[in-house]
PDB file of C-alpha atoms in Angstrom:
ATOM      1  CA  UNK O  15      12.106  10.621   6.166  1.00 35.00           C
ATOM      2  CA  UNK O  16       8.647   9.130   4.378  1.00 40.00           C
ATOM      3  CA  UNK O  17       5.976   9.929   7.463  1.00 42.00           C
ATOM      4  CA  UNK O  18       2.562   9.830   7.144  1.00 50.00           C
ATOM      5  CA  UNK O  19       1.066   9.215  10.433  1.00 45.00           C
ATOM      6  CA  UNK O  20      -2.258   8.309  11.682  1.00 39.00           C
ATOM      7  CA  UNK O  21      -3.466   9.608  15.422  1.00 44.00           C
ATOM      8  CA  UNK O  22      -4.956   6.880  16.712  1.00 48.00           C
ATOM      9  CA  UNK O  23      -3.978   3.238  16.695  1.00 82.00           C
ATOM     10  CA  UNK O  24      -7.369   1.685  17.463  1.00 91.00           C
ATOM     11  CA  UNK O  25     -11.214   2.740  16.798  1.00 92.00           C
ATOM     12  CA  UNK O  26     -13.876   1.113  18.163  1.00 95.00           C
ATOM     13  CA  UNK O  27     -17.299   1.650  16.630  1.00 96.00           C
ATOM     14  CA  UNK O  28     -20.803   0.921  17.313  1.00 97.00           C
ATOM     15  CA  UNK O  29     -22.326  -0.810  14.417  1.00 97.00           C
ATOM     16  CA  UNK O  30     -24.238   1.774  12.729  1.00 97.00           C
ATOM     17  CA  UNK O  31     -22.453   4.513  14.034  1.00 97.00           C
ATOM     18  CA  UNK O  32     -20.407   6.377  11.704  1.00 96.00           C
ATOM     19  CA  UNK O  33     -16.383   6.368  12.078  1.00 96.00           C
ATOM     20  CA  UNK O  34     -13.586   8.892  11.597  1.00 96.00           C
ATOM     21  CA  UNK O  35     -10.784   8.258  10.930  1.00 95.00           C
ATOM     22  CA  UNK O  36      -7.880  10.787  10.746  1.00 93.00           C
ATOM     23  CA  UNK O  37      -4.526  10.861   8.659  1.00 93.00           C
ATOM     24  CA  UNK O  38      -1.765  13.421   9.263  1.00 92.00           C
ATOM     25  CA  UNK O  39       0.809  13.827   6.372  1.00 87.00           C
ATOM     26  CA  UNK O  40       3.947  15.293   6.447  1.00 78.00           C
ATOM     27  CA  UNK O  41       5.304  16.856   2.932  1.00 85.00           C
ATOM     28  CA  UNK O  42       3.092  19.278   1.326  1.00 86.00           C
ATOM     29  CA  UNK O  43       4.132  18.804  -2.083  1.00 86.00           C
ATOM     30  CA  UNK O  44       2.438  15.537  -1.997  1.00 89.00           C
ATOM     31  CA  UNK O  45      -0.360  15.418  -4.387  1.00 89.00           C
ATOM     32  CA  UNK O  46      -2.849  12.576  -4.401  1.00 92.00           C
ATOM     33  CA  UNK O  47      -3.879  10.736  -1.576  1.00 94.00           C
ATOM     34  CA  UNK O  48      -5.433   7.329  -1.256  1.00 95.00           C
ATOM     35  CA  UNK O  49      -7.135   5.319   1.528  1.00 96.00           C
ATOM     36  CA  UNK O  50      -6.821   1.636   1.904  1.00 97.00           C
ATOM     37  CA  UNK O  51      -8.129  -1.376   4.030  1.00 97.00           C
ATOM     38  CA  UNK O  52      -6.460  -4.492   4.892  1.00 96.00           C
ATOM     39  CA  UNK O  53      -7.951  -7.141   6.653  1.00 94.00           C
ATOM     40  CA  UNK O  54      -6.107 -10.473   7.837  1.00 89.00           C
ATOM     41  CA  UNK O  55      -4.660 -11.787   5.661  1.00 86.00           C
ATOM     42  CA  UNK O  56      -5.039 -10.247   3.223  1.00 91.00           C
ATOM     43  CA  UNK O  57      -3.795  -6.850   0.456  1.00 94.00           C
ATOM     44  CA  UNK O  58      -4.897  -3.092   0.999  1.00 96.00           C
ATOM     45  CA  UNK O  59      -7.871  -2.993  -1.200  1.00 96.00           C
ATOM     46  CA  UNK O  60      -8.520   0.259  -2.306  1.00 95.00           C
ATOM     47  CA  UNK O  61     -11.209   2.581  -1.008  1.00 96.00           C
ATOM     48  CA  UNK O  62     -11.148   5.833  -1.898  1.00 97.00           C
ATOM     49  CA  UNK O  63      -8.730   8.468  -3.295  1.00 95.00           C
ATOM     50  CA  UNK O  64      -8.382  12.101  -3.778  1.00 96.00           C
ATOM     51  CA  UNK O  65      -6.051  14.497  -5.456  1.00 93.00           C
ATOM     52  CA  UNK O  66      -4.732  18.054  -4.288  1.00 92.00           C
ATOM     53  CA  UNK O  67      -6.708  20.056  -6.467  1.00 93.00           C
ATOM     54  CA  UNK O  68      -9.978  18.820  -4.704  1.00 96.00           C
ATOM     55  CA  UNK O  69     -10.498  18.963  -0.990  1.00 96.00           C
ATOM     56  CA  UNK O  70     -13.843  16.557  -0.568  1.00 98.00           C
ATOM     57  CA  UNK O  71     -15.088  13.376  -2.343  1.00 98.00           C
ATOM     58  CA  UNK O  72     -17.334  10.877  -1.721  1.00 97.00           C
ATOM     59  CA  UNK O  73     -18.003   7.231  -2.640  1.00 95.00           C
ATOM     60  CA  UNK O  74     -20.170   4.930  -1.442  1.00 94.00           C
ATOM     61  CA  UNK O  75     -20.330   5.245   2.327  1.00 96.00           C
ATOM     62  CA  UNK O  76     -17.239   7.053   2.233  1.00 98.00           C
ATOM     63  CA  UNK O  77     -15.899  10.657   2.196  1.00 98.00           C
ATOM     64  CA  UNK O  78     -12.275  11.456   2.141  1.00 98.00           C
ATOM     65  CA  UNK O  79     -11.728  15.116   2.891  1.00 98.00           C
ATOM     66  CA  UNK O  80      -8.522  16.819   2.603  1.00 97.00           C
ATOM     67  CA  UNK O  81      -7.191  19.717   4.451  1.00 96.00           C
ATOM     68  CA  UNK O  82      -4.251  20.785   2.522  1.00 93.00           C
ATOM     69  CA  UNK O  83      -3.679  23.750   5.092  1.00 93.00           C
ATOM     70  CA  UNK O  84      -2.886  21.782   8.149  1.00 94.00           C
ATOM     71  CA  UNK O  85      -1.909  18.709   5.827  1.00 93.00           C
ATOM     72  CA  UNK O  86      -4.668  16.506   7.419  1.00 95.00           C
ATOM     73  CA  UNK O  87      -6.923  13.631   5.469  1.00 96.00           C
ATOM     74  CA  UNK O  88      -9.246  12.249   7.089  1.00 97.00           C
ATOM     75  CA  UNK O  89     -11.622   8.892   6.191  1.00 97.00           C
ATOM     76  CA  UNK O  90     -15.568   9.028   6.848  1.00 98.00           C
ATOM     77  CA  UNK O  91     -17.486   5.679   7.181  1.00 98.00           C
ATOM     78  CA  UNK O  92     -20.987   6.411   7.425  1.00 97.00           C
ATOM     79  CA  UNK O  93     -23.527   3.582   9.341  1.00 97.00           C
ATOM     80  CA  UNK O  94     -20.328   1.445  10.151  1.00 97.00           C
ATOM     81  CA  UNK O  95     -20.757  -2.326   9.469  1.00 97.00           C
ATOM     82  CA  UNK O  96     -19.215  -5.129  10.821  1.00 96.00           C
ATOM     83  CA  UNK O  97     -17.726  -6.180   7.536  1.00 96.00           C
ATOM     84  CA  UNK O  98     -15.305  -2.299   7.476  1.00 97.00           C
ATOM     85  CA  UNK O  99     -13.784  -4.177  10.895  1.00 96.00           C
ATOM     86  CA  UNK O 100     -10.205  -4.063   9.518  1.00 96.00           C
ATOM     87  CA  UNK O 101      -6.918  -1.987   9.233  1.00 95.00           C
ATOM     88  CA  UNK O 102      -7.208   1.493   7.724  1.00 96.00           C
ATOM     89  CA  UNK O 103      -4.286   3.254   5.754  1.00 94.00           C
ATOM     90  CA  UNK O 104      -3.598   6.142   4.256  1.00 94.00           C
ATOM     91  CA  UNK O 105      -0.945   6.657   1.754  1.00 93.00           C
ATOM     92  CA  UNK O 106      -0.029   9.774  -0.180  1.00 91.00           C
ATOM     93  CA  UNK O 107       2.202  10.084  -3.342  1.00 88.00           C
ATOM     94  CA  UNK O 108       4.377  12.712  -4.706  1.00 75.00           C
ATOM     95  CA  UNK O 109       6.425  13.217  -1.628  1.00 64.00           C
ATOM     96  CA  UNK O 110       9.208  11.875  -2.597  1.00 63.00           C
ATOM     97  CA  UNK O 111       9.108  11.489  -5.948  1.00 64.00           C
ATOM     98  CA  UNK O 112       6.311   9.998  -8.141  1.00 69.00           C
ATOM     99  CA  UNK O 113       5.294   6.300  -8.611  1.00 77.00           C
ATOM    100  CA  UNK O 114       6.153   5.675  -4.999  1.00 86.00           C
ATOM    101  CA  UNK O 115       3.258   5.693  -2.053  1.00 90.00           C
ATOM    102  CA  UNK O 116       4.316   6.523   1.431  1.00 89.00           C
ATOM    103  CA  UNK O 117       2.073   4.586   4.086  1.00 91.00           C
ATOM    104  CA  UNK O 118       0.694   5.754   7.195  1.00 87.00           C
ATOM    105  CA  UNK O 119       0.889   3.145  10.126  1.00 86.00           C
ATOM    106  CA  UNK O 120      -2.440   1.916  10.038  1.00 90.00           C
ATOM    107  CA  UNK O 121      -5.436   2.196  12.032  1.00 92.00           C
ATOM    108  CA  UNK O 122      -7.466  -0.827  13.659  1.00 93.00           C
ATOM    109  CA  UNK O 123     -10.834  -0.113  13.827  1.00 95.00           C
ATOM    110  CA  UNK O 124     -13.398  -2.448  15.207  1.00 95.00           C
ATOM    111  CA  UNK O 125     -17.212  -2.725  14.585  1.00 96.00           C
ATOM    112  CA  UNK O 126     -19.627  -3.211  17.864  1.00 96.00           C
ATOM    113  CA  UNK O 127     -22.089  -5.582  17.207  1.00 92.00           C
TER     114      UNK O 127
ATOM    115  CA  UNK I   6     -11.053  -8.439 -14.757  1.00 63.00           C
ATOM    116  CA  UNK I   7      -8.220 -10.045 -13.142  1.00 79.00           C
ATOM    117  CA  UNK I   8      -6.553  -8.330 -10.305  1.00 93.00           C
ATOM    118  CA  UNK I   9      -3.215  -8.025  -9.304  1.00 97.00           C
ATOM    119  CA  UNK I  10      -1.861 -11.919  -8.909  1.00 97.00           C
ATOM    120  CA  UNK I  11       1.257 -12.556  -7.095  1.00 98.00           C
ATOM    121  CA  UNK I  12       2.775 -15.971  -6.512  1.00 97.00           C
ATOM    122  CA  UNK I  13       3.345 -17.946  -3.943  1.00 97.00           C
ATOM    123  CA  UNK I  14       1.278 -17.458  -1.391  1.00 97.00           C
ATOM    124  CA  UNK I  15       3.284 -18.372   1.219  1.00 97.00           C
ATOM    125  CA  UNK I  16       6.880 -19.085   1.434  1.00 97.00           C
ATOM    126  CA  UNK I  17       9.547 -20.875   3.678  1.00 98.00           C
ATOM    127  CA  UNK I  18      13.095 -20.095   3.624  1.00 98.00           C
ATOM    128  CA  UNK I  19      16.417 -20.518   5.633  1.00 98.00           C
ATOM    129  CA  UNK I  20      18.706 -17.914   6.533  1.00 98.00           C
ATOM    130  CA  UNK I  21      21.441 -17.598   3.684  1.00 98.00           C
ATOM    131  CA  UNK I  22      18.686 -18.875   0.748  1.00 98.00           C
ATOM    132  CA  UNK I  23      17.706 -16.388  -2.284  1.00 98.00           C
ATOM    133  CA  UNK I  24      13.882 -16.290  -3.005  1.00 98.00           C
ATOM    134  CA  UNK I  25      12.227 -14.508  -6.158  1.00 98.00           C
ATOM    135  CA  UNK I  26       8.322 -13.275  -5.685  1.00 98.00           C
ATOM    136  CA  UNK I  27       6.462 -13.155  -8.951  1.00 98.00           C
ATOM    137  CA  UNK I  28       3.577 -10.071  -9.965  1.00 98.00           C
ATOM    138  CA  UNK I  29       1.345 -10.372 -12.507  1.00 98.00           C
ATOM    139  CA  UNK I  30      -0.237  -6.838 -12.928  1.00 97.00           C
ATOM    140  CA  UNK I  31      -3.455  -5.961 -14.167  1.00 97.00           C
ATOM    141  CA  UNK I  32      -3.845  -6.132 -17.703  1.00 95.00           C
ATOM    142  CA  UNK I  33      -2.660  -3.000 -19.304  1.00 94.00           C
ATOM    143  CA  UNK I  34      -1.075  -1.620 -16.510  1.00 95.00           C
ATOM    144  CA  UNK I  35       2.669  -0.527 -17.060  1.00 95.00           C
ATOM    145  CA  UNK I  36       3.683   0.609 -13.978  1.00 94.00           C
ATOM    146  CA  UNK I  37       4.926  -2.300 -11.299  1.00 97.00           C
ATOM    147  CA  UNK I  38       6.171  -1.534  -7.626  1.00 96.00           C
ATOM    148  CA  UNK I  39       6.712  -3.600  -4.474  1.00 98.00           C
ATOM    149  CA  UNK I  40       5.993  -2.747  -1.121  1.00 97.00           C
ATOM    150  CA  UNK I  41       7.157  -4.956   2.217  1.00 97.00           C
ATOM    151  CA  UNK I  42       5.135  -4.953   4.855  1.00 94.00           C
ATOM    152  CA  UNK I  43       5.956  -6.028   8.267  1.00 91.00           C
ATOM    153  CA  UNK I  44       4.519  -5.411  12.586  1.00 84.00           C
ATOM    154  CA  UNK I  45       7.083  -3.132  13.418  1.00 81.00           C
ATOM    155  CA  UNK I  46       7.852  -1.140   9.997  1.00 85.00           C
ATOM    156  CA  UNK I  47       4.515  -0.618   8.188  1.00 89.00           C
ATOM    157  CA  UNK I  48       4.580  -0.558   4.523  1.00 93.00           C
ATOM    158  CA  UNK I  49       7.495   0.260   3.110  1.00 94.00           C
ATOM    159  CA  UNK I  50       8.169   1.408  -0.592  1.00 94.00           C
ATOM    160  CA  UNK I  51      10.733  -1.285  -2.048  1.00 97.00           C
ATOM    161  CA  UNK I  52      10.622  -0.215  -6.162  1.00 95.00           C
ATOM    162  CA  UNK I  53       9.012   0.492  -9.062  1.00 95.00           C
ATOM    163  CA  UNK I  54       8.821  -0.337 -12.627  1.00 96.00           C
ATOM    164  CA  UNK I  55       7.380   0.760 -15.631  1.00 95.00           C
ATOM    165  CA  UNK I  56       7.791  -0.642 -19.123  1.00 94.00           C
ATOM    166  CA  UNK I  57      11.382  -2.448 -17.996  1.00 96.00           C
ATOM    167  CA  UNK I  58      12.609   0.442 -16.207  1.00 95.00           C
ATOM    168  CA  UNK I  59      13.076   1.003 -12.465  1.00 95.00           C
ATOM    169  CA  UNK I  60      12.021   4.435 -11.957  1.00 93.00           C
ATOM    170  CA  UNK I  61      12.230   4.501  -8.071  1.00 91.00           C
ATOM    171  CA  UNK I  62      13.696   2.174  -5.571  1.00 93.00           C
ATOM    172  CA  UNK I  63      13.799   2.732  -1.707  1.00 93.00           C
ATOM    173  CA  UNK I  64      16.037   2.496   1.398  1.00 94.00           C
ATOM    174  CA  UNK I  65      16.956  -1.345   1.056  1.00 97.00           C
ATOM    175  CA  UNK I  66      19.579  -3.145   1.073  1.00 97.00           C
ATOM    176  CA  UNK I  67      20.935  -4.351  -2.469  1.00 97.00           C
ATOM    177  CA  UNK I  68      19.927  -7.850  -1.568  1.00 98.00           C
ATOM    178  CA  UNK I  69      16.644  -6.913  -2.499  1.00 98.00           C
ATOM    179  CA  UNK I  70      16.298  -6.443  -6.313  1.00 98.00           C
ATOM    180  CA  UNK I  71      13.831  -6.937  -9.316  1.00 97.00           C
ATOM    181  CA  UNK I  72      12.759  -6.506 -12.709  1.00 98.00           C
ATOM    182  CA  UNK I  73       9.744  -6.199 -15.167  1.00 98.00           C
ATOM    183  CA  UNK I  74       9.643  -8.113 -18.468  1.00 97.00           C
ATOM    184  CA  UNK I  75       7.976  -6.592 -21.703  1.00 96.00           C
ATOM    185  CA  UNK I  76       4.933  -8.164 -20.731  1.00 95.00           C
ATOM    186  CA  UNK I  77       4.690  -5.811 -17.633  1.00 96.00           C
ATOM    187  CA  UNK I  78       5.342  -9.014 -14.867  1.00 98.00           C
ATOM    188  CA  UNK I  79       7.446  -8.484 -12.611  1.00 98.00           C
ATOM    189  CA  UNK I  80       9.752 -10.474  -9.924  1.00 98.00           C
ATOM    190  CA  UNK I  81      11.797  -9.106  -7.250  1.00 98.00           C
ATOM    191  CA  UNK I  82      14.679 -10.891  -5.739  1.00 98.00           C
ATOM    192  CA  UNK I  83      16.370 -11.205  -1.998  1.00 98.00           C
ATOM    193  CA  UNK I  84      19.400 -12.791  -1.674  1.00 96.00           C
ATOM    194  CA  UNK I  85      21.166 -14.358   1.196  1.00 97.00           C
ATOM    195  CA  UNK I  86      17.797 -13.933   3.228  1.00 98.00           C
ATOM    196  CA  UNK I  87      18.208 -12.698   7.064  1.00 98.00           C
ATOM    197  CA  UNK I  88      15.524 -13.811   9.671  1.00 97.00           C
ATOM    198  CA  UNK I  89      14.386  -9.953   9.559  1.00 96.00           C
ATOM    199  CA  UNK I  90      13.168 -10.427   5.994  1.00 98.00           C
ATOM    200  CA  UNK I  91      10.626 -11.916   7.252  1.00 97.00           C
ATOM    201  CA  UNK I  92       7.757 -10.239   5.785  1.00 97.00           C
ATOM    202  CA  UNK I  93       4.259  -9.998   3.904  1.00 97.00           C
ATOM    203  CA  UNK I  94       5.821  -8.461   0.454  1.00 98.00           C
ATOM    204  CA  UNK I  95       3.009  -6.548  -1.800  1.00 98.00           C
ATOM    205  CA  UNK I  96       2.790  -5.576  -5.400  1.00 97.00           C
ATOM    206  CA  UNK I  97       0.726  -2.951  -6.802  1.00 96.00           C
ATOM    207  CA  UNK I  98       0.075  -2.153 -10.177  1.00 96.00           C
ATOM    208  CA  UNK I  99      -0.885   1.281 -11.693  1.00 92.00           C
ATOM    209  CA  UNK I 100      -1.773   2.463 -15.382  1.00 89.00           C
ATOM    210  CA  UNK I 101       0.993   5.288 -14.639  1.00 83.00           C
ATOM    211  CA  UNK I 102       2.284   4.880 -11.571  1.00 81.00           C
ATOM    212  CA  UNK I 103       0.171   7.871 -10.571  1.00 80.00           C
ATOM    213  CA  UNK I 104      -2.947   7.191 -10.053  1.00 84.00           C
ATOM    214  CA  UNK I 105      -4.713   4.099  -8.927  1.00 85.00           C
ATOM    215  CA  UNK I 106      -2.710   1.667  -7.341  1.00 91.00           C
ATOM    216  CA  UNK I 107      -4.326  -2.089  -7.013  1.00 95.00           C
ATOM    217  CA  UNK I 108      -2.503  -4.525  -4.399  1.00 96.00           C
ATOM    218  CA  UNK I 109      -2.197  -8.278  -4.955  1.00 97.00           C
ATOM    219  CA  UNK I 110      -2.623  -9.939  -1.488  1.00 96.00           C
ATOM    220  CA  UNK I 111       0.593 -10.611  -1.094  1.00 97.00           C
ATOM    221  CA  UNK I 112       3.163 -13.241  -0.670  1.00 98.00           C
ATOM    222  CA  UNK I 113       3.949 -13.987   3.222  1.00 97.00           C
ATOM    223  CA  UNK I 114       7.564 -14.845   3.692  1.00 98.00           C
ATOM    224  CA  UNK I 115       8.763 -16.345   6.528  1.00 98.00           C
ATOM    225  CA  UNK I 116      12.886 -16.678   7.362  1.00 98.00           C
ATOM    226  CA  UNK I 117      13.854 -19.433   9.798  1.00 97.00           C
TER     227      UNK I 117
END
């Protein structure tokens, strides 16, 4: 079935710290990969996304780097703020088909003061 | 630019109703799909639309249905509505259905 997993259910960060966090997937014909963050209440609002063909990129704060060998993704938040406290997905697409996103379980991650 | 609007917000139903969920996509995005999201389950892929056409649908039920009009809005349907509907549903909207997917934030449905 659709599994895209996440390693840890809970991060906790000091604020200023950097985080990490890590995304297994499962199919390797999926192609594009996207990481989202969902606070209470709230839709995943898009962070960052990568395709296949690329195995870094980096946005503002964030790096998404792919490891298409041991079909791993993982998330880098550099100097952590209290405002990224909040649920962390990953989701890949073109698993199982296009136009369809399969979802990792999340991953909590909350900010030290 | 407007986001990804869905309607209600929240919602109240009894076991046995119907409910439809409205999406309004971004403007001049094609490609519709619906997600539900709940504690236990995750996010899970309901269906997807683009220009009037359901391209993909997942493992539900066929109580749960939808459709897109020609102006790319979309509204999905559950009928005779069990308490485990209960759910936050999403819609995303993509240019494709490719590439960049933008969530609405969601209508929270609540079975009783």
């Amino acid at each position: 079935g659709e599994s895209v997993g996440l390693h840890l259910p809970t991060l906790s960060v000091q604020e200023g710290d950097n985080s990490i966090i890590n995304c297994a997937y499962s199919n390797s014909a999926s192609d594009y990969f996207i990481w989202y963050k969902q606070e209470s209440g709230k839709g995943p609002q898009f962070i960052i996304d990568i395709r296949s063909n690329m195995d870094k990129r980096q946005g503002q704060r964030v790096t998404v780097l792919l490891n298409k060998t041991v079909k791993h993704l993982s998330l880098q938040i550099a100097a952590t703020q209290p405002g990224d406290s909040a649920v962390y997905f990953c989701a890949e697409n073109g698993a199982y088909g296009n136009n369809r996103l399969a979802f990792g379980k999340g991953n909590q991650v909350v900010v030290i003061p | 630019k407007a986001g990804v609007t869905q309607t209600p917000r929240y919602l109240i139903k009894t076991r046995g109703q119907q409910v439809t969920l409205s999406c309004s996509p971004i403007s001049g995005h094609r490609s519709v799909s619906w997600y539900q999201q709940t504690p236990g389950q995750g996010l899970q892929f309901l269906f997807e639309y683009f220009s009037e056409t359901q391209r993909n649908k997942g493992n539900f039920p066929g109580r749960f249905s939808g459709r897109q009009f020609s102006n790319s809005r979309s509204e999905m349907n559950v009928s005779t509505l069990e308490l485990g509907d209960s759910a936050l549903y999403l819609c995303a909207s993509s240019s494709d259905g490719l590439y960049g997917y933008t969530f609405g934030s969601g209508t929270r449905l609540t079975v009783v």
